[in-house]
PDB file of C-alpha atoms in Angstrom:
ATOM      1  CA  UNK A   1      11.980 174.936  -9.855  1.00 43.00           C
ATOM      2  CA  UNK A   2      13.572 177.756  -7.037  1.00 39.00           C
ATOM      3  CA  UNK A   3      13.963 180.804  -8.992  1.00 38.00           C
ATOM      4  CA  UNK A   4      17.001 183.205  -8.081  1.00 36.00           C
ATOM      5  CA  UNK A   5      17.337 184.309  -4.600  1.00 38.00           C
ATOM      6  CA  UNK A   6      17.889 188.119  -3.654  1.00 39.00           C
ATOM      7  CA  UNK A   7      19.539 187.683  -0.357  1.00 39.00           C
ATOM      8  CA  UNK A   8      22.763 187.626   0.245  1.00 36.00           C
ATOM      9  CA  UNK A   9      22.893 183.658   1.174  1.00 39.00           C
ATOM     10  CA  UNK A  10      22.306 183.084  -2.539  1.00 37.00           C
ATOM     11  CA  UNK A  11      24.408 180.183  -2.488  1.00 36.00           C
ATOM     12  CA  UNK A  12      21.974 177.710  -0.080  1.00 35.00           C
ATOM     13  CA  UNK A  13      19.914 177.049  -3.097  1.00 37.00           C
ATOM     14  CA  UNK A  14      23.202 174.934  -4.339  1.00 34.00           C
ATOM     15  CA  UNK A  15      23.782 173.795  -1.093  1.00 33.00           C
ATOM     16  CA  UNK A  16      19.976 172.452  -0.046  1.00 37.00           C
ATOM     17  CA  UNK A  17      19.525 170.557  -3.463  1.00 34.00           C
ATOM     18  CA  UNK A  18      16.311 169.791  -3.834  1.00 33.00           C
ATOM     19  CA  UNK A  19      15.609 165.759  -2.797  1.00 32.00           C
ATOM     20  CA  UNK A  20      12.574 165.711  -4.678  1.00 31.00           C
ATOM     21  CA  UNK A  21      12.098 165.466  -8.515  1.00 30.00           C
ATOM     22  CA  UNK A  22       9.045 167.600  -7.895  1.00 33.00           C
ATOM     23  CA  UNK A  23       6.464 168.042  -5.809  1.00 41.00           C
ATOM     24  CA  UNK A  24       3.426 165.067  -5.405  1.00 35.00           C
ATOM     25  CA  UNK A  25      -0.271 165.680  -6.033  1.00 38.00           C
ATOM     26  CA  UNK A  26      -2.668 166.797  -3.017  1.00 42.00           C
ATOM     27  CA  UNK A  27      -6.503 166.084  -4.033  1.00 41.00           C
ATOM     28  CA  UNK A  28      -8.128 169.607  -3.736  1.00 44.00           C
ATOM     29  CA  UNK A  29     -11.015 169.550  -1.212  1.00 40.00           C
ATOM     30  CA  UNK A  30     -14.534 171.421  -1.417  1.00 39.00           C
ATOM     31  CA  UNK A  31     -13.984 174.759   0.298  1.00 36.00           C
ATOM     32  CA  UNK A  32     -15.894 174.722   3.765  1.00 35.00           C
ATOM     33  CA  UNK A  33     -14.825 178.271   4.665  1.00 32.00           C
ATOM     34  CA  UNK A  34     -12.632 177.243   7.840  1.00 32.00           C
ATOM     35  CA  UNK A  35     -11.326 180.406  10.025  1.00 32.00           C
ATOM     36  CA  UNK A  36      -7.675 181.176  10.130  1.00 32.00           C
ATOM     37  CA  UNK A  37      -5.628 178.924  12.493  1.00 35.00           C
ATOM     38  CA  UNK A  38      -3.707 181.243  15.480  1.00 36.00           C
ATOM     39  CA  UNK A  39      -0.070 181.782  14.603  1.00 43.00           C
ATOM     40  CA  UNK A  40       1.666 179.552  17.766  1.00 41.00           C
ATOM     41  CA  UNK A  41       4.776 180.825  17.749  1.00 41.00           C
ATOM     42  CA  UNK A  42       4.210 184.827  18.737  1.00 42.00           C
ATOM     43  CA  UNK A  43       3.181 187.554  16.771  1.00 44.00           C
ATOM     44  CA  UNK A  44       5.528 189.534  14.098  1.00 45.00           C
ATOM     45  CA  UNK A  45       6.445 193.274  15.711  1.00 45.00           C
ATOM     46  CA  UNK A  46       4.729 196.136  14.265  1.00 46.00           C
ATOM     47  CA  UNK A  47       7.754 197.279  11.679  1.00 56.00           C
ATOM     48  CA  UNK A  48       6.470 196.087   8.165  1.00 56.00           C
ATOM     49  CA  UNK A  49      10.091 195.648   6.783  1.00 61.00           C
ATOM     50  CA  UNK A  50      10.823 196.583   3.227  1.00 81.00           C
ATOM     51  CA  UNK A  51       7.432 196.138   1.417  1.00 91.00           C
ATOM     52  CA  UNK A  52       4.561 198.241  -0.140  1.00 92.00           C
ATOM     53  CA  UNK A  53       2.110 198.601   2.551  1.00 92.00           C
ATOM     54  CA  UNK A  54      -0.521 199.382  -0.128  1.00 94.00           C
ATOM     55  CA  UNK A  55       0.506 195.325  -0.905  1.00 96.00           C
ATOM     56  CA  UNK A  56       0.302 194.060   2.503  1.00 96.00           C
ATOM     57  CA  UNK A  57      -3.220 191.838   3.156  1.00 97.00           C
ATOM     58  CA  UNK A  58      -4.149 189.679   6.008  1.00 96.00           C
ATOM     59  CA  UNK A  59      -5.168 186.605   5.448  1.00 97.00           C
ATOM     60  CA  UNK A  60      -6.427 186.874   2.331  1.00 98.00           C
ATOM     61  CA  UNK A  61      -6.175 188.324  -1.125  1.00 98.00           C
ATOM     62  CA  UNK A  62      -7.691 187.315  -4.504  1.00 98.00           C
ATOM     63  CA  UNK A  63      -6.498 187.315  -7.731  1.00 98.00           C
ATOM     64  CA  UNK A  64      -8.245 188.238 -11.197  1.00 97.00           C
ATOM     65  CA  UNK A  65      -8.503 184.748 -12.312  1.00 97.00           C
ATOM     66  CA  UNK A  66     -10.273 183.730  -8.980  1.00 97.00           C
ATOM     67  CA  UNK A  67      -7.504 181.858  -6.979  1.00 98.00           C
ATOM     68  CA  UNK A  68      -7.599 183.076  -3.447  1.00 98.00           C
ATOM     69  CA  UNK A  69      -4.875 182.522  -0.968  1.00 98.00           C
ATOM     70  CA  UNK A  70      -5.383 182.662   2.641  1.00 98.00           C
ATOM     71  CA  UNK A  71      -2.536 182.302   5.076  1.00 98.00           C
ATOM     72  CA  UNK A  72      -3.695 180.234   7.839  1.00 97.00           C
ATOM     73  CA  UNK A  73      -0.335 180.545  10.199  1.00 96.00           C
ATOM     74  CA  UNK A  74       3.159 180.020  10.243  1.00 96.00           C
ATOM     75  CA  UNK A  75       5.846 178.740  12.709  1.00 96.00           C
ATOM     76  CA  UNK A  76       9.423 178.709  13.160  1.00 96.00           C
ATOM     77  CA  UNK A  77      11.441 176.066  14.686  1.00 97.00           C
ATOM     78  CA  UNK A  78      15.653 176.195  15.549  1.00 97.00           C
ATOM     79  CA  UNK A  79      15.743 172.738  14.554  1.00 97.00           C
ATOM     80  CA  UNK A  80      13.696 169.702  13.501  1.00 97.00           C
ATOM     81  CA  UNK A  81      13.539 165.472  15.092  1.00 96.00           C
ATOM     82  CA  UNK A  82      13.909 163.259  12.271  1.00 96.00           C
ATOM     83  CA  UNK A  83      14.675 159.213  12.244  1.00 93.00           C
ATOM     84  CA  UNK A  84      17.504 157.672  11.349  1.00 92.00           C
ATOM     85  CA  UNK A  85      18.042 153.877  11.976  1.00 88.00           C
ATOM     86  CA  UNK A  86      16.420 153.280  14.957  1.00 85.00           C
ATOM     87  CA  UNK A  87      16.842 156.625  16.326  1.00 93.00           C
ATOM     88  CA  UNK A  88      16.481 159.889  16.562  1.00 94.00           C
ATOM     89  CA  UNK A  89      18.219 163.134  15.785  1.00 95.00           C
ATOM     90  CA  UNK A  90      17.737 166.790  15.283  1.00 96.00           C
ATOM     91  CA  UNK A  91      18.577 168.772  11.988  1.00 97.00           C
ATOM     92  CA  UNK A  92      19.565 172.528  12.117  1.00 97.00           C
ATOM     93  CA  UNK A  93      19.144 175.201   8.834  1.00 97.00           C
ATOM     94  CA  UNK A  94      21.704 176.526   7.372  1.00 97.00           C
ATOM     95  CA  UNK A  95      20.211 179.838   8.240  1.00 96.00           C
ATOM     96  CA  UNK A  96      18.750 180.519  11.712  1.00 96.00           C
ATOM     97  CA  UNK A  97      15.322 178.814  11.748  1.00 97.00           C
ATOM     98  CA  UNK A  98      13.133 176.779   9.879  1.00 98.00           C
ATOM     99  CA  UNK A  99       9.887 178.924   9.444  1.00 97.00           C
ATOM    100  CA  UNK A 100       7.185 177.057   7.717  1.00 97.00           C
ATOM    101  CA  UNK A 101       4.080 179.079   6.026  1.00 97.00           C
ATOM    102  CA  UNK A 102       0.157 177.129   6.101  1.00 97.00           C
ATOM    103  CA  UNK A 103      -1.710 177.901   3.607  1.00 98.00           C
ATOM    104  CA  UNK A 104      -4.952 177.465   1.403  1.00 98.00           C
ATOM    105  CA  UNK A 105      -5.569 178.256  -2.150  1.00 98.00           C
ATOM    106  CA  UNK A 106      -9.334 178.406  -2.959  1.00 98.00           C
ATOM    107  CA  UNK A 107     -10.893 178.386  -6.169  1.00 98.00           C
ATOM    108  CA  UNK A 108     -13.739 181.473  -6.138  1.00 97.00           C
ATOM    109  CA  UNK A 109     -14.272 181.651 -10.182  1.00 96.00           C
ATOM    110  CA  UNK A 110     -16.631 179.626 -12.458  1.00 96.00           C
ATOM    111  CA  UNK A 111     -13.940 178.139 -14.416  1.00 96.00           C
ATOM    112  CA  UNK A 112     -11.970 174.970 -13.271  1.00 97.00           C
ATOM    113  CA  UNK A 113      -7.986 176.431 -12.602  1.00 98.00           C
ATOM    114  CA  UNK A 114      -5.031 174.819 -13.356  1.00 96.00           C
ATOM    115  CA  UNK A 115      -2.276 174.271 -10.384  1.00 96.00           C
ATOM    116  CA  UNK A 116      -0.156 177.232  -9.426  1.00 97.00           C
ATOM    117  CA  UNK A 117       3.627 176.728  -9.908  1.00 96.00           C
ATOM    118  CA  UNK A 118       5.360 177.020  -6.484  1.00 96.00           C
ATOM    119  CA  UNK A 119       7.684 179.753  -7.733  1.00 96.00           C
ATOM    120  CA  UNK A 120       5.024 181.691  -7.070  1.00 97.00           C
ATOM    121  CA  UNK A 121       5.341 181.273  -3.671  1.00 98.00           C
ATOM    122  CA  UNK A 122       8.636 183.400  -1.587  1.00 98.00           C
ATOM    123  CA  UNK A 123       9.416 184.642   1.663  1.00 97.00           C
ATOM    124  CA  UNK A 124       9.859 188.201   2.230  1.00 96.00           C
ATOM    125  CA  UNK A 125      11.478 189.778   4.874  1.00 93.00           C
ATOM    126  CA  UNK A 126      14.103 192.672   5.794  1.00 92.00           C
ATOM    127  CA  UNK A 127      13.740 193.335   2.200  1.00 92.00           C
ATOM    128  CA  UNK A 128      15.351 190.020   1.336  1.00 94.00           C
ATOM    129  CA  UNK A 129      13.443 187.279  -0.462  1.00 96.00           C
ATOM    130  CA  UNK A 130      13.814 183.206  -0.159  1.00 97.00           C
ATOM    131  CA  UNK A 131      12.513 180.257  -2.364  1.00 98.00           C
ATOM    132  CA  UNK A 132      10.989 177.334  -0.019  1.00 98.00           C
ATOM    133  CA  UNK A 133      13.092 173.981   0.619  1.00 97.00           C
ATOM    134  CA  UNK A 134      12.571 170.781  -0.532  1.00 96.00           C
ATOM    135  CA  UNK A 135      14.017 169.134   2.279  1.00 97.00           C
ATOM    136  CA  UNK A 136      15.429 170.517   5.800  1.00 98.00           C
ATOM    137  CA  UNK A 137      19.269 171.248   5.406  1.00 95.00           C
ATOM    138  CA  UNK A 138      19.323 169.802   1.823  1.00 94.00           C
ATOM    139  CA  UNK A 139      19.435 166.177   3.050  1.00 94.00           C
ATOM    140  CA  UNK A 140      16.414 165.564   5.146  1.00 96.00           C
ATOM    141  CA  UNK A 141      13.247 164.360   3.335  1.00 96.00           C
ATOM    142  CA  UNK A 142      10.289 165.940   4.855  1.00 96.00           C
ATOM    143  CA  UNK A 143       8.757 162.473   5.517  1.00 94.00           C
ATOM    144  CA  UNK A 144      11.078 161.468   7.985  1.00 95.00           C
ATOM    145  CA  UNK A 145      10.517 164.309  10.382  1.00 96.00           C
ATOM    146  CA  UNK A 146       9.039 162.860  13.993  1.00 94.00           C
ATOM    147  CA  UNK A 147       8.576 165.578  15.958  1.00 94.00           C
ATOM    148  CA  UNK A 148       8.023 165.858  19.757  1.00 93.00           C
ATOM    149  CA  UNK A 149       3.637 166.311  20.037  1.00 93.00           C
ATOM    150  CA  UNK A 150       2.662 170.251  20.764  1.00 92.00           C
ATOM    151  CA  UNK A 151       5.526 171.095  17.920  1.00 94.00           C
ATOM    152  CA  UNK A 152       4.190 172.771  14.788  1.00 94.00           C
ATOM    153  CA  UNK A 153       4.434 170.282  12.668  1.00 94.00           C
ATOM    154  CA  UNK A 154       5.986 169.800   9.125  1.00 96.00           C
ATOM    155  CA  UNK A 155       4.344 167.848   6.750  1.00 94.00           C
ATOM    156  CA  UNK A 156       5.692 165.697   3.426  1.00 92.00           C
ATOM    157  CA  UNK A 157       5.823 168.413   0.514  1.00 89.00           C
ATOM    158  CA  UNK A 158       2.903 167.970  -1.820  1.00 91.00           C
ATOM    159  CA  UNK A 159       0.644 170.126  -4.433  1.00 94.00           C
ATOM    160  CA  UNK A 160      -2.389 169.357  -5.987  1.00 94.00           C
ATOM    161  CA  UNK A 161      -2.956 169.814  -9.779  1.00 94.00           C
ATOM    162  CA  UNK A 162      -6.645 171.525 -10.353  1.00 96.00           C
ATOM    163  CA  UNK A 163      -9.105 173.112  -8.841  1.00 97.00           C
ATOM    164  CA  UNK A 164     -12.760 173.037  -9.715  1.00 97.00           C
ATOM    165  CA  UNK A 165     -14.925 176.215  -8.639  1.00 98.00           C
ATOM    166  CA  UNK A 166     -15.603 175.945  -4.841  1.00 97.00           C
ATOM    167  CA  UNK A 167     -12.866 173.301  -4.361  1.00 98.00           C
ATOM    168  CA  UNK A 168      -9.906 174.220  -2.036  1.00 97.00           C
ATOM    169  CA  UNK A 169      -6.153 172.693  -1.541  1.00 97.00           C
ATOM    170  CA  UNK A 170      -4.470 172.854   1.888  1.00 97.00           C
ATOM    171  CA  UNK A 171      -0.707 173.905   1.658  1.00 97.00           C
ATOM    172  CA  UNK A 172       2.434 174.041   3.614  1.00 98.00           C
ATOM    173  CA  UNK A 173       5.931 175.638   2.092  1.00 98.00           C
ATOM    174  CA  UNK A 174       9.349 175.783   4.087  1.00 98.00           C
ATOM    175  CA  UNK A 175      12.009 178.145   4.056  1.00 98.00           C
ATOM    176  CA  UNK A 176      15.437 178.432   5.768  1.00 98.00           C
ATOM    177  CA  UNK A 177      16.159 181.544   6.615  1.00 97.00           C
ATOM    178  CA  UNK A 178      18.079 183.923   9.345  1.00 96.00           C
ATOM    179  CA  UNK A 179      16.127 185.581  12.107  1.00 93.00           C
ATOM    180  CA  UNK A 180      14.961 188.792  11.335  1.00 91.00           C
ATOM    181  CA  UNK A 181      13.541 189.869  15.104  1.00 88.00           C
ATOM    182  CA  UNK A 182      12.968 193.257  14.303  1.00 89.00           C
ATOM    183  CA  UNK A 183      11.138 192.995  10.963  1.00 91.00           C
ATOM    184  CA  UNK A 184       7.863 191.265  10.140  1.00 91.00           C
ATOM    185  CA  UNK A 185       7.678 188.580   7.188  1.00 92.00           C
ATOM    186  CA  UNK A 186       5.838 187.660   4.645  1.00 96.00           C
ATOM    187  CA  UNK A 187       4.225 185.152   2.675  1.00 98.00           C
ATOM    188  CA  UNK A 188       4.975 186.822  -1.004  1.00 98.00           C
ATOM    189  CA  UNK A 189       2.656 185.933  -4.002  1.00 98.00           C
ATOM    190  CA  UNK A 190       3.821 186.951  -7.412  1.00 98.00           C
ATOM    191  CA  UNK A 191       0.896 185.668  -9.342  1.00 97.00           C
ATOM    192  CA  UNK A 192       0.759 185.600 -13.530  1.00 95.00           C
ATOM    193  CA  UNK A 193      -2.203 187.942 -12.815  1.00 97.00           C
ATOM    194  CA  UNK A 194      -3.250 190.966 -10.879  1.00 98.00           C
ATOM    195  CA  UNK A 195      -4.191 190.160  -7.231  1.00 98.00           C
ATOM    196  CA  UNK A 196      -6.147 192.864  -5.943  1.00 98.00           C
ATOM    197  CA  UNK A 197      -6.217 195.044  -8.243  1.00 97.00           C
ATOM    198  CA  UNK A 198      -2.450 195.341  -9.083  1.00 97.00           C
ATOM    199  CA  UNK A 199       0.269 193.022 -10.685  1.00 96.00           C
ATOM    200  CA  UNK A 200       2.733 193.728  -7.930  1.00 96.00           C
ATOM    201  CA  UNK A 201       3.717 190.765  -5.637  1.00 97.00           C
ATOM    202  CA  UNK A 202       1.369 190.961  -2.770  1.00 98.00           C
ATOM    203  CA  UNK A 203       2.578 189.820   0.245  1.00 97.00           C
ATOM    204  CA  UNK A 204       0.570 188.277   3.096  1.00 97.00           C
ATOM    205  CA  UNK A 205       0.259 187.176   6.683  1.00 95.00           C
ATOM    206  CA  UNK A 206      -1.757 185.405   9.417  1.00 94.00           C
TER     207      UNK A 206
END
């Protein structure tokens, strides 16, 4: 379901096969128009990378067909506590970090909207761009993270299959990917129709 990578660790997507078949169903909720969570983990440095800045909106942008995406926050972690019989231990990416994206796709139309497919969905950054994980180093099911309280946390992978007008679906996507200091990133939405006027990807952040 990962389409082809543009960075040069093309070869991850082979390595971090994905653990699930697909991804389960999340019941859409009735949009309550929440404010944007704080990003925890610091704030991106002013260089925009490699991207359009005439494509760059934060939190939000809306596309012709009335989905809106708002990104909430995002985190990064150098390693994640999962259990394993009886204890615990700690997984590393094959990258640098694990930097997971919150999100929340909102249905603004008059017309009930079928689910998004997550291909949609990238990481930009440093001009490179990388699909989301289905589990952390290939091998760890997002269900059997336990992580220490206060940490960002990193939830089982689900979607959610329609959305009636007004109704709202809370998401989370993870990516592996190397550390980027000087450059900002991106979540990158290459919708089927314009967002914001335009066709090009636009590419978002808290």
């Amino acid at each position: 379901m990962a389409r082809t990578r543009l960075s040069r660790r093309a070869t991850l997507s082979m390595l971090g096969a994905a653990v699930f078949a697909g991804c389960s169903r999340e019941g859409p909720t009735r949009a309550s128009s929440p404010s944007a969570e704080a990003t925890p983990s610091g704030t991106p440095t002013p260089d925009p990378g490699i991207v359009p800045p005439a494509r760059v909106f934060s939190p939000t942008a809306r596309g012709a067909d009335g989905h809106t995406l708002t990104v909430e926050r995002w985190f990064a972690l150098p390693s994640v506590r999962y259990r394993t019989d009886g204890s615990h231990e700690r997984v590393e990416p094959f990258a640098d970090r694990f930097v997971g994206y919150d999100f929340r796709l909102e249905n603004v139309g008059n017309e009930p909207l079928d689910s998004l497919p997550d291909t949609e969905f990238t990481l930009r950054v440093a001009g490179e761009t990388f699909d989301h994980v289905h589990a952390l180093r290939g091998e760890v099911a997002f269900s059997r993270t336990d992580q220490p309280d206060g940490e960002p946390e990193i939830r089982p992978l689900t979607w959610y299959e329609t959305l009636e007008p007004g109704e709202s679906a809370r998401l989370q996507l993870v990516f592996d990917v190397p550390a980027f200091p000087e450059f900002r990133h991106y979540l990158a939405w290459d919708h089927r129709v314009a967002v914001e006027g335009r066709t090009e990807p636009a590419f978002l952040h808290p």
